[in-house]
Coordinates of C-alpha atoms and ligand atoms in Angstrom, one line a residue:
X1 CA -4.9 -20.2 -4.1
X2 CA -1.5 -20.4 -2.6
X3 CA -1.3 -19.1 1.0
X4 CA 1.8 -17.8 2.9
X5 CA 1.9 -17.2 6.6
X6 CA 4.3 -14.7 8.2
X7 CA 4.2 -12.8 11.4
X8 CA 5.2 -9.5 10.0
X9 CA 4.6 -8.5 6.3
X10 CA 6.4 -5.6 4.9
X11 CA 5.3 -4.2 1.6
X12 CA 8.1 -2.5 -0.2
X13 CA 11.9 -2.7 0.0
X14 CA 12.8 1.1 -0.1
X15 CA 14.4 2.9 2.9
X16 CA 11.3 2.5 5.0
X17 CA 10.7 -1.2 4.2
X18 CA 14.3 -2.4 4.7
X19 CA 14.8 -0.4 7.8
X20 CA 11.6 -1.8 9.3
X21 CA 12.7 -5.4 8.4
X22 CA 16.1 -4.9 10.1
X23 CA 14.7 -3.3 13.3
X24 CA 12.0 -5.9 13.6
X25 CA 14.5 -8.6 13.2
X26 CA 16.8 -6.9 15.8
X27 CA 13.9 -6.7 18.3
X28 CA 12.8 -10.3 17.8
X29 CA 14.9 -12.7 15.6
X30 CA 12.4 -15.5 16.2
X31 CA 9.5 -13.7 14.3
X32 CA 9.0 -14.6 10.8
X33 CA 9.4 -11.4 8.8
X34 CA 8.7 -11.2 5.0
X35 CA 9.6 -8.3 2.7
X36 CA 7.2 -8.5 -0.4
X37 CA 8.1 -6.2 -3.2
X38 CA 6.9 -5.4 -6.7
X39 CA 10.3 -5.2 -8.1
X40 CA 13.7 -6.8 -6.8
X41 CA 14.9 -6.2 -3.3
X42 CA 17.5 -3.5 -3.2
X43 CA 16.9 -2.6 -7.0
X44 CA 13.5 -1.0 -7.0
X45 CA 11.8 2.0 -5.6
X46 CA 13.1 5.6 -5.2
X47 CA 15.4 5.4 -2.2
X48 CA 17.9 3.8 -4.5
X49 CA 17.5 6.8 -6.8
X50 CA 18.2 9.5 -4.1
X51 CA 20.8 11.8 -5.4
X52 CA 21.2 14.9 -3.3
X53 CA 21.3 13.4 0.2
X54 CA 19.9 13.2 3.8
X55 CA 19.0 16.2 6.1
X56 CA 20.3 15.8 9.6
X57 CA 21.3 18.4 12.2
X58 CA 25.0 17.3 13.0
X59 CA 27.0 20.5 13.1
X60 CA 27.4 22.1 16.5
X61 CA 26.2 25.4 14.9
X62 CA 23.0 23.7 13.7
X63 CA 20.3 22.2 15.9
X64 CA 17.3 20.0 15.9
X65 CA 15.2 23.0 16.5
X66 CA 16.5 24.8 13.4
X67 CA 15.9 21.7 11.3
X68 CA 12.3 21.6 12.8
X69 CA 11.6 25.1 12.1
X70 CA 12.8 24.8 8.5
X71 CA 10.6 21.7 8.1
X72 CA 7.5 23.5 9.6
X73 CA 8.1 26.8 7.7
X74 CA 8.9 25.0 4.5
X75 CA 5.7 23.0 5.0
X76 CA 3.7 26.1 5.5
X77 CA 2.5 25.2 8.9
X78 CA 0.7 22.1 7.7
X79 CA 2.9 19.3 9.1
X80 CA 1.9 17.3 12.0
X81 CA 4.3 18.8 14.5
X82 CA 4.9 15.6 16.4
X83 CA 5.7 13.7 13.3
X84 CA 8.1 16.5 12.1
X85 CA 9.8 16.6 15.4
X86 CA 10.2 12.8 15.5
X87 CA 11.7 13.2 11.9
X88 CA 14.4 15.7 12.9
X89 CA 15.3 14.3 16.2
X90 CA 15.6 10.6 15.1
X91 CA 17.4 11.5 11.9
X92 CA 20.6 12.0 14.1
X93 CA 20.4 8.4 15.5
X94 CA 19.5 7.0 12.0
X95 CA 22.4 8.6 10.2
X96 CA 24.8 7.3 12.9
X97 CA 23.3 3.8 12.4
X98 CA 23.7 4.0 8.7
X99 CA 27.3 4.9 9.0
X100 CA 28.4 2.9 12.0
X101 CA 26.3 -0.1 12.0
X102 CA 25.5 -0.5 8.4
X103 CA 28.6 0.7 6.8
X104 CA 27.6 3.6 4.7
X105 CA 30.5 5.8 3.5
X106 CA 29.4 9.4 3.3
X107 CA 31.6 12.3 2.0
X108 CA 33.9 13.9 4.6
X109 CA 35.6 17.2 5.1
X110 CA 39.4 17.3 5.3
X111 CA 39.1 17.3 9.2
X112 CA 37.2 14.1 9.1
X113 CA 33.8 15.4 10.0
X114 CA 30.8 14.5 7.7
X115 CA 30.4 16.9 4.8
X116 CA 27.1 18.5 4.7
X117 CA 25.9 20.5 1.7
X118 CA 23.4 23.2 0.8
X119 CA 19.9 22.3 -0.2
X120 CA 17.2 24.8 -1.2
X121 CA 14.9 26.2 1.4
X122 CA 17.1 25.4 4.4
X123 CA 18.8 27.9 6.7
X124 CA 21.8 25.6 7.4
X125 CA 23.9 23.4 5.1
X126 CA 22.8 20.1 6.6
X127 CA 22.6 17.5 3.7
X128 CA 24.7 14.5 4.3
X129 CA 25.6 12.8 0.9
X130 CA 27.7 10.3 -1.0
X131 CA 28.7 12.5 -4.0
X132 CA 25.5 13.0 -5.9
X133 CA 24.3 9.3 -5.8
X134 CA 23.5 8.9 -2.2
X135 CA 20.7 6.5 -2.5
X136 CA 22.7 3.7 -3.9
X137 CA 25.0 3.7 -1.0
X138 CA 22.1 3.6 1.5
X139 CA 20.1 0.9 -0.2
X140 CA 23.1 -1.4 -1.1
X141 CA 24.2 -1.4 2.6
X142 CA 20.6 -2.0 3.8
X143 CA 20.0 -4.8 1.4
X144 CA 23.2 -6.6 2.2
X145 CA 22.2 -6.6 5.8
X146 CA 18.7 -7.9 5.0
X147 CA 20.1 -10.7 2.8
X148 CA 22.5 -11.6 5.6
X149 CA 19.7 -12.3 8.1
X150 CA 16.9 -14.8 7.9
X151 CA 14.3 -12.3 6.5
X152 CA 12.1 -13.9 3.9
X153 CA 11.6 -12.4 0.5
X154 CA 8.8 -12.4 -2.0
X155 CA 10.2 -10.6 -4.9
X156 CA 8.3 -9.6 -8.0
X157 CA 5.1 -9.9 -5.9
X158 CA 2.7 -7.2 -6.3
X159 CA 0.3 -6.3 -3.4
X160 CA -3.2 -5.8 -4.8
X161 CA -5.5 -5.5 -1.9
X162 CA -5.6 -5.5 1.9
X163 CA -7.8 -8.3 3.2
X164 CA -9.6 -7.8 6.5
X165 CA -10.9 -10.4 9.0
X166 CA -14.5 -11.6 8.7
X167 CA -15.7 -8.9 11.1
X168 CA -13.8 -6.1 9.1
X169 CA -12.1 -4.6 12.2
X170 CA -8.5 -5.8 11.6
X171 CA -6.3 -6.7 8.8
X172 CA -5.9 -10.4 8.1
X173 CA -3.3 -10.2 5.3
X174 CA -2.6 -9.0 1.8
X175 CA -3.7 -10.4 -1.5
X176 CA -0.7 -10.5 -3.9
X177 CA 0.2 -11.4 -7.5
X178 CA 3.2 -13.3 -8.2
X179 CA 4.3 -11.4 -11.3
X180 CA 6.6 -14.3 -12.4
X181 CA 3.8 -16.7 -12.7
X182 CA 0.6 -14.6 -12.7
X183 CA -0.8 -16.6 -9.7
X184 CA -2.6 -15.0 -6.8
X185 CA -1.0 -15.5 -3.4
X186 CA -2.8 -14.8 0.0
X187 CA -0.2 -13.6 2.5
X188 CA -1.6 -13.8 6.0
X189 CA 0.2 -11.7 8.7
X190 CA -0.3 -10.6 12.2
X191 CA 1.1 -7.1 11.4
X192 CA 1.6 -5.4 8.0
X193 CA 3.7 -2.5 7.1
X194 CA 2.6 -0.4 4.1
X195 CA 5.9 1.1 2.6
X196 CA 5.2 1.1 -1.1
X197 CA 6.5 4.7 -1.5
X198 CA 3.5 6.6 -3.2
X199 CA 4.9 8.1 -6.4
X200 CA 3.2 10.7 -8.6
X201 CA 3.6 8.9 -11.8
X202 CA 0.3 10.1 -13.1
X203 CA 1.8 13.3 -14.6
X204 CA 3.3 13.9 -17.9
X205 CA 6.8 14.6 -16.4
X206 CA 7.6 12.7 -13.4
X207 CA 10.7 11.4 -11.4
X208 CA 9.8 8.2 -9.6
X209 CA 10.7 4.7 -10.7
X210 CA 8.2 2.9 -12.9
X211 CA 7.3 0.4 -10.3
X212 CA 5.7 3.1 -8.2
X213 CA 2.1 3.6 -9.2
X214 CA 0.5 4.7 -5.9
X215 CA -0.7 1.1 -5.3
X216 CA -0.4 1.4 -1.6
X217 CA -2.4 4.5 -1.4
X218 CA -5.1 3.1 -3.6
X219 CA -5.3 -0.1 -1.5
X220 CA -5.6 2.2 1.6
X221 CA -8.5 4.1 0.0
X222 CA -10.3 1.0 -0.8
X223 CA -9.8 -0.3 2.7
X224 CA -11.4 2.8 4.0
X225 CA -8.4 4.6 5.3
X226 CA -8.1 8.5 5.2
X227 CA -5.4 10.1 3.1
X228 CA -4.3 13.6 4.3
X229 CA -2.8 16.5 2.2
X230 CA -3.3 14.8 -1.2
X231 CA -3.4 18.1 -2.9
X232 CA 0.2 18.6 -2.0
X233 CA 2.2 17.1 -5.0
X234 CA 5.8 18.3 -5.2
X235 CA 7.2 19.3 -8.5
X236 CA 11.0 19.4 -8.7
X237 CA 12.3 22.2 -10.9
X238 CA 14.9 20.4 -12.8
X239 CA 13.6 17.3 -14.6
X240 CA 15.6 16.5 -17.9
X241 CA 14.0 16.9 -21.2
X242 CA 15.7 14.1 -23.4
X243 CA 12.8 13.5 -25.9
X244 CA 9.3 12.0 -25.2
X245 CA 10.3 8.5 -26.2
X246 CA 12.6 7.9 -23.3
X247 CA 12.0 7.3 -19.7
X248 CA 15.0 9.6 -18.8
X249 CA 12.7 12.5 -19.6
X250 CA 11.4 13.8 -16.3
X251 CA 14.1 12.3 -14.2
X252 CA 15.8 14.8 -12.1
X253 CA 19.1 16.4 -12.0
X254 CA 19.7 17.3 -8.5
X255 CA 18.9 20.3 -6.4
X256 CA 22.4 20.7 -5.2
X257 CA 23.2 22.2 -8.6
X258 CA 21.1 25.3 -7.7
X259 CA 22.3 25.1 -4.1
X260 CA 25.9 25.5 -5.5
X261 CA 25.1 28.4 -7.6
X262 CA 23.5 27.0 -10.9
X263 CA 21.4 29.5 -12.9
X264 CA 18.1 28.7 -14.5
X265 CA 17.6 30.4 -17.8
X266 CA 14.5 30.8 -20.0
X267 CA 14.2 30.2 -23.7
X268 CA 15.6 33.6 -24.3
X269 CA 18.7 32.6 -22.2
X270 CA 18.0 35.1 -19.5
X271 CA 17.9 34.5 -15.7
X272 CA 14.3 35.0 -14.5
X273 CA 13.9 33.6 -10.8
X274 CA 14.6 37.2 -9.4
X275 CA 11.0 38.0 -10.8
X276 CA 9.5 35.3 -8.5
X277 CA 11.6 35.2 -5.3
X278 CA 14.5 37.1 -3.7
X279 CA 16.4 33.8 -3.0
X280 CA 16.4 33.3 -6.9
X281 CA 17.3 29.7 -7.7
X282 CA 17.7 28.8 -4.0
X283 CA 14.0 29.4 -3.3
X284 CA 11.9 26.3 -2.3
X285 CA 10.9 23.8 -4.9
X286 CA 7.3 25.0 -5.2
X287 CA 8.3 28.5 -5.9
X288 CA 10.9 27.7 -8.4
X289 CA 8.7 25.3 -10.2
X290 CA 5.9 27.9 -10.5
X291 CA 8.3 30.5 -11.8
X292 CA 9.4 28.1 -14.4
X293 CA 5.8 27.1 -15.2
X294 CA 4.9 30.8 -15.7
X295 CA 7.8 31.3 -18.1
X296 CA 6.6 28.4 -20.0
X297 CA 3.1 29.6 -20.1
X298 CA 4.3 32.9 -21.4
X299 CA 6.0 31.2 -24.2
X300 CA 9.7 31.9 -23.2
X301 CA 10.7 28.3 -23.8
X302 CA 13.6 26.6 -25.6
X303 CA 13.1 24.4 -28.7
X304 CA 12.3 21.4 -26.7
X305 CA 9.5 23.2 -24.9
X306 CA 11.4 23.7 -21.6
X307 CA 13.9 25.9 -20.0
X308 CA 17.7 25.4 -19.2
X309 CA 20.0 25.0 -16.2
X310 CA 23.6 26.1 -16.6
X311 CA 26.7 25.8 -14.4
X312 CA 29.0 27.3 -17.0
X313 CA 29.9 30.3 -14.9
X314 CA 31.1 28.1 -12.1
X315 CA 34.5 26.5 -11.4
X316 CA 34.4 23.5 -13.9
X317 CA 36.7 21.3 -11.5
X318 CA 34.1 21.9 -8.8
X319 CA 31.2 20.9 -11.0
X320 CA 33.0 17.8 -12.2
X321 CA 34.0 16.8 -8.7
X322 CA 30.8 17.6 -6.7
X323 CA 28.4 16.4 -9.4
X324 CA 30.1 13.6 -11.1
X325 CA 27.0 11.5 -11.4
X326 CA 25.0 14.4 -12.9
X327 CA 27.7 15.3 -15.3
X328 CA 27.7 11.7 -16.6
X329 CA 24.0 11.4 -16.7
X330 CA 23.7 14.6 -18.7
X331 CA 26.5 13.6 -21.1
X332 CA 24.6 10.3 -21.7
X333 CA 21.7 12.4 -22.9
X334 CA 23.9 14.6 -25.1
X335 CA 24.2 17.6 -22.7
X336 CA 27.4 19.3 -21.3
X337 CA 26.6 20.1 -17.7
X338 CA 30.0 21.6 -17.0
X339 CA 30.1 24.3 -19.7
X340 CA 26.8 24.1 -21.6
X341 CA 23.0 24.4 -21.3
X342 CA 20.8 21.5 -20.1
X343 CA 17.2 21.3 -21.1
X344 CA 14.9 21.1 -18.0
X345 CA 11.2 21.1 -17.0
X346 CA 9.4 21.0 -13.7
X347 CA 8.6 17.3 -12.9
X348 CA 6.3 15.6 -10.5
X349 CA 8.5 14.3 -7.8
X350 CA 7.0 13.5 -4.4
X351 CA 3.6 13.2 -2.6
X352 CA 3.5 15.0 0.7
X353 CA 0.1 13.5 1.1
X354 CA -0.6 9.9 2.2
X355 CA -2.1 7.7 4.8
X356 CA -2.9 9.3 8.1
X357 CA -0.7 7.7 10.7
X358 CA 0.7 8.2 14.2
X359 CA 4.3 8.7 15.5
X360 CA 4.4 5.0 16.2
X361 CA 3.5 4.3 12.6
X362 CA 0.0 2.8 13.5
X363 CA -3.0 3.6 11.4
X364 CA -6.7 3.4 12.0
X365 CA -6.8 -0.2 10.7
X366 CA -5.9 -2.6 13.4
X367 CA -2.6 -4.4 12.4
X368 CA -1.8 -2.1 9.6
X369 CA 1.3 0.3 10.1
X370 CA 2.6 2.8 7.5
X371 CA 5.9 4.5 6.9
X372 CA 7.8 6.4 4.2
X373 CA 6.3 8.2 1.1
X374 CA 3.0 6.3 1.5
X375 CA 2.3 8.2 4.7
X376 CA 1.0 11.8 5.1
X377 CA 1.6 14.6 7.5
X378 CA 5.4 14.7 8.0
X379 CA 6.0 17.5 5.4
X380 CA 2.7 19.4 5.2
X381 CA 2.6 21.5 2.1
X382 CA 6.1 21.1 0.9
X383 CA 9.0 18.6 1.5
X384 CA 12.4 20.0 1.9
X385 CA 14.9 18.3 -0.3
X386 CA 16.8 15.8 1.9
X387 CA 13.8 15.2 4.2
X388 CA 12.5 12.4 2.0
X389 CA 15.0 9.7 2.7
X390 CA 15.2 10.9 6.3
X391 CA 11.4 10.3 6.5
X392 CA 11.5 6.8 5.1
X393 CA 14.5 5.6 7.2
X394 CA 13.3 7.3 10.5
X395 CA 9.7 6.0 10.4
X396 CA 10.6 2.7 8.7
X397 CA 13.0 2.0 11.7
X398 CA 10.3 3.1 14.1
X399 CA 7.8 0.7 12.5
X400 CA 10.3 -2.0 12.9
X401 CA 10.8 -1.1 16.6
X402 CA 7.1 -1.1 17.3
X403 CA 5.7 -4.0 15.3
X404 CA 7.4 -6.9 17.3
X405 CA 6.0 -5.6 20.6
X406 CA 2.7 -5.0 19.0
X407 CA 2.6 -8.6 17.7
X408 CA 3.4 -9.8 21.2
X409 CA 0.7 -7.8 22.8
X410 CA -2.1 -7.7 20.3
X411 CA -1.2 -9.8 17.3
X412 CA -3.0 -12.9 16.1
X413 CA -3.6 -14.6 12.8
X414 CA -7.1 -14.1 11.7
X415 CA -9.3 -15.7 8.9
X416 CA -9.2 -13.5 5.8
X417 CA -12.6 -12.6 4.6
X418 CA -13.2 -15.0 1.6
X419 CA -15.9 -12.8 0.0
X420 CA -13.4 -9.8 0.0
X421 CA -10.7 -12.0 -1.6
X422 CA -13.1 -13.2 -4.4
X423 CA -14.2 -9.6 -5.1
X424 CA -10.5 -8.4 -5.2
X425 CA -9.5 -11.3 -7.4
X426 CA -12.4 -10.6 -9.8
X427 CA -11.6 -6.9 -9.9
X428 CA -8.0 -7.8 -11.0
X429 CA -9.1 -10.2 -13.6
X430 CA -11.8 -8.0 -15.0
X431 CA -9.7 -6.8 -18.0
X432 CA -9.3 -10.5 -19.2
X433 CA -13.1 -10.4 -20.0
X434 CA -12.9 -7.6 -22.5
X435 CA -11.3 -7.0 -25.9
X436 CA -7.7 -5.6 -25.7
X437 CA -7.3 -1.8 -26.5
X438 CA -4.5 0.7 -26.2
X439 CA -3.3 1.4 -22.6
X440 CA -0.7 3.8 -24.0
X441 CA -3.5 6.1 -25.1
X442 CA -5.1 6.0 -21.7
X443 CA -1.8 6.7 -20.0
X444 CA -1.1 9.6 -22.3
X445 CA -4.5 11.1 -21.6
X446 CA -4.0 10.6 -17.8
X447 CA -0.5 12.3 -18.1
X448 CA -1.8 15.3 -19.9
X449 CA -5.0 15.9 -17.9
X450 CA -3.1 15.7 -14.6
X451 CA -0.3 18.0 -15.9
X452 CA -2.7 20.6 -17.4
X453 CA -5.6 20.7 -14.9
X454 CA -4.3 19.3 -11.5
X455 CA -0.6 20.3 -11.9
X456 CA 1.6 23.1 -10.8
X457 CA -1.3 25.7 -11.1
X458 CA -5.0 24.7 -10.7
X459 CA -8.3 26.6 -10.4
X460 CA -11.9 25.8 -10.0
X461 CA -12.4 25.5 -13.8
X462 CA -9.6 23.2 -14.4
X463 CA -10.4 21.1 -11.4
X464 CA -14.1 20.8 -12.5
X465 CA -13.0 19.8 -16.0
X466 CA -10.6 17.1 -14.6
X467 CA -13.5 15.5 -12.6
X468 CA -15.4 14.6 -15.8
X469 CA -12.2 13.8 -17.6
X470 CA -11.0 11.3 -14.9
X471 CA -14.4 9.6 -14.8
X472 CA -14.4 9.2 -18.5
X473 CA -10.8 7.8 -18.5
X474 CA -11.7 5.3 -15.8
X475 CA -14.7 4.2 -17.9
X476 CA -12.4 3.8 -20.9
X477 CA -10.0 1.8 -18.9
X478 CA -12.8 -0.4 -17.5
X479 CA -13.8 -1.1 -21.1
X480 CA -10.3 -1.9 -22.2
X481 CA -9.1 -5.5 -22.1
X482 CA -5.9 -7.4 -21.8
X483 CA -5.0 -10.7 -23.4
X484 CA -4.6 -13.5 -20.9
X485 CA -2.8 -15.9 -23.1
X486 CA 0.2 -15.9 -20.7
X487 CA -0.1 -14.6 -17.2
X488 CA 3.7 -14.9 -16.4
X489 CA 5.3 -11.5 -16.5
X490 CA 2.2 -10.2 -18.2
X491 CA 3.2 -6.6 -17.9
X492 CA 0.2 -5.3 -19.9
X493 CA -2.0 -6.7 -17.1
X494 CA 0.1 -5.0 -14.6
X495 CA 0.0 -1.8 -16.6
X496 CA -3.8 -2.0 -16.5
X497 CA -3.6 -2.5 -12.6
X498 CA -1.2 0.4 -12.4
X499 CA -3.5 2.7 -14.3
X500 CA -6.5 1.7 -12.3
X501 CA -4.7 2.6 -9.0
X502 CA -3.2 5.9 -10.6
X503 CA -6.7 7.1 -11.7
X504 CA -8.2 6.4 -8.2
X505 CA -5.4 8.3 -6.5
X506 CA -5.5 11.1 -9.1
X507 CA -9.2 11.5 -8.1
X508 CA -8.2 11.9 -4.5
X509 CA -5.6 14.6 -5.5
X510 CA -8.3 16.4 -7.5
X511 CA -10.9 16.3 -4.7
X512 CA -8.5 17.6 -2.1
X513 CA -7.3 20.3 -4.5
X514 CA -10.9 21.4 -5.0
X515 CA -11.5 21.6 -1.2
X516 CA -8.4 23.6 -0.4
X517 CA -9.4 27.1 -1.4
X518 CA -6.1 28.7 -0.7
X519 CA -2.6 28.5 -1.9
X520 CA 0.0 26.8 0.2
X521 CA 3.3 25.3 -0.7
X522 CA 2.9 22.9 -3.5
X523 CA -0.8 23.6 -3.9
X524 CA -1.4 26.7 -6.0
X525 CA -4.9 27.9 -6.9
X526 CA -4.8 30.6 -9.5
X527 CA -8.3 31.6 -8.2
X528 CA -7.1 31.8 -4.5
X529 CA -3.5 32.9 -4.9
X530 CA -3.1 34.0 -1.2
X531 CA -1.6 31.9 1.6
X532 CA -4.4 32.5 4.1
X533 CA -5.0 32.2 7.9
X534 CA -1.9 30.2 9.0
X535 CA -3.2 30.4 12.5
X536 CA -6.3 28.4 11.7
X537 CA -4.5 25.9 9.4
X538 CA -6.5 22.8 8.4
X539 CA -5.4 19.9 6.6
X540 CA -7.7 17.9 4.0
X541 CA -8.6 14.4 4.6
X542 CA -9.9 12.2 1.7
X543 CA -11.8 9.0 2.2
X544 CA -13.3 6.5 -0.3
X545 CA -16.6 5.9 1.2
X546 CA -18.3 2.5 1.1
X547 CA -14.9 1.2 0.3
X548 CA -14.2 -1.5 -2.2
X549 CA -14.5 -0.8 -5.9
X550 CA -17.7 1.1 -6.0
X551 CA -17.2 3.9 -3.5
X552 CA -17.4 7.6 -3.6
X553 CA -15.1 10.3 -2.4
X554 CA -15.6 12.4 0.6
X555 CA -13.2 15.2 1.7
X556 CA -13.2 17.0 4.9
X557 CA -10.7 19.2 6.7
X558 CA -9.3 18.9 10.1
X559 CA -7.3 21.6 12.3
X560 CA -3.6 21.2 12.5
X561 CA -2.5 20.8 16.2
X562 CA 0.3 23.3 16.9
X563 CA 1.6 21.2 19.6
X564 CA 5.1 22.7 19.7
X565 CA 5.1 26.2 17.9
X566 CA 2.4 28.5 16.5
X567 CA 2.6 30.6 13.4
X568 CA 4.6 33.7 14.2
X569 CA 6.6 32.0 17.0
X570 CA 10.0 30.1 16.7
X571 CA 11.8 27.5 18.7
X572 CA 15.2 29.2 17.9
X573 CA 16.7 31.3 20.6
X574 CA 17.3 34.9 19.7
Ligands
LIG601 C1 15.2 10.7 -8.6 C2 14.8 10.9 -7.2 C3 15.8 11.7 -6.4 C4 15.5 11.7 -5.1 N1 16.5 12.5 -4.3 C5 16.2 12.6 -3.0 C6 17.2 13.2 -2.1 O1 18.3 13.6 -2.6 N2 17.0 13.3 -0.7 C7 15.8 12.9 -0.2 O2 15.6 13.1 1.0 N3 14.7 12.3 -1.0 C8 15.0 12.1 -2.3 N4 14.0 11.5 -3.1 C9 12.9 11.0 -2.5 C10 13.0 9.7 -1.7 O3 13.7 8.9 -2.7 C11 11.8 9.1 -1.2 O4 11.3 10.0 -0.5 C12 12.1 7.9 -0.4 O5 13.2 7.2 -0.8 C13 10.9 6.9 -0.3 O6 11.2 5.8 0.4 P1 10.2 4.6 0.5 O7 10.8 3.6 1.3 O8 8.9 5.3 1.2 O9 9.8 4.1 -0.9 P2 10.8 3.6 -2.1 O10 12.1 3.7 -1.7 O11 10.3 4.2 -3.3 O12 10.3 2.1 -2.2 C14 9.0 1.6 -2.5 C15 9.1 0.2 -2.6 O13 7.7 -0.3 -2.8 C16 7.7 -1.3 -3.8 N5 6.3 -1.3 -4.3 C17 5.6 -0.4 -5.0 N6 4.3 -0.9 -5.2 C18 4.2 -2.1 -4.6 C19 3.2 -3.1 -4.6 N7 2.0 -2.9 -5.1 N8 3.6 -4.2 -3.9 C20 4.8 -4.5 -3.4 N9 5.6 -3.6 -3.4 C21 5.4 -2.4 -4.1 C22 8.7 -0.8 -4.8 O14 9.0 -1.8 -5.7 C23 9.8 -0.4 -3.9 O15 10.6 -1.5 -3.4 C24 14.3 11.3 -4.5 C25 13.4 10.7 -5.3 C26 13.7 10.5 -6.6 C27 12.6 9.9 -7.4

């Protein structure tokens, strides 16, 4: 098997991965740093897709404390407070870095200050943006800087398994598949950053890019790491409905539309959000998505099975200017965002849950770091719009700051466990031994069962039903083969691997949803509708015991440490 050696291996080239690479290189340009990515560097993942913008307390009338309180209250007191504090405090440094060192142009006010817009669920307009296509600006500037340095790239290389050393107490490297040739590659590293960006693409309607299939979370489960808050899957209220045969369906049109006064209408063309929250369309994403889902369940839908957003009552010039990208995207799908109705549906957008990690991005596996959407604990039960890209860039940068020093103090190349490599290769090659079947059918079944039974509203019955259904689906996948006549760019094989990971992570979402017998933020149990006992908040922690490919799930709960503020208190001065 081909082997590559690098001091620091970074998995993923979103905001987290690229920031980590740049910071690590800045700290020690003599280290060999490699970014390995399933897609192309600078072209894959969700940071590039960021529309609305980046939350940061810049205005003199805003404060880090206010941003922190919005994050904690939005997260329904489940965030790890040290992670949340690090997010809001470091976001200021990071946005200056993006602007002044990396050359991002963000929109400005006539007086030259950075323009900050409203996003739902926030008590201050603090979202920095570049029109409504902010991610392209950020990722292009980051990628240019990575290309300009001597950072190695393994593009179209898919990570499939963490491989530990022979004693199993440290990571030795990552087993990968070179998608271009289909060959396995063992990348040995002293330190590895997991930044593959989660992505709830197991739901019928979803927003993330197709390269994101929870690979990193599945690898973490198989390596015995704990994932926290997995029941917390965020649904964004406004996913486009453009027909079931196009990938555009489910992609979002941005939250700023509601922030700027856009109305949601049901199939009877009536506003309805007042029935669910006094903030109407500007309530947090969980509340708006649930309100929409309720209208849908009660049959008040349009002909395409969803609802509508309209901006027709607002100044058309403002809509055209502020939301140019959204106006064009809607027009591409045959909708008139400026003066008509656009069909929308809640869509699975973001996973608040992920790998348990510390403020310095270390995890419980020696040598493995984590940052970005793969990590859990920053957002708790709900992520504020604009805190996602802040999360990846803040913690990606921190990982890049920490890893070079860690390599110097603790790093060493260790021999990868050959048996574990053989098991992982055999698991990846398993579908070649079976007769080919329809992965499309399996994917559709997964989409529907997660949407219906583990989606916006869950209860004990739906969760119990989905347990059996997920097991059956996994057995069906295991019995379904893939042709190995050509391994180069064998995307059917990669689809099979994607589904394997998505089913495992779906099971972890289901387990955690069953264990949390209350409703919080994105997790709504119809049989336990109350938000209960904030003072004794606990987070779920799921592990895949016995590790490997034949484990079983275990889910416990752990207390949230209120290290800075307790429910009922605030850090804001009266
Ligand atoms: C449409 C859309 C709009 C959004 N708008 C906003 C917004 O306005 N504001 C905000 O704060 N957040 C927004 N978000 C969320 C935000 O994009 C994410 O929170 C954040 O960018 C995630 O960054 P990341 O670096 O963790 O992952 P990503 O940027 O998603 O990068 C993940 C990387 O990992 C790679 N990868 C995946 N699997 C593997 C594997 N097996 N091996 C190797 N590489 C792998 C991918 O190819 C990709 O390069 C939006 C998300 C979407 C989908």
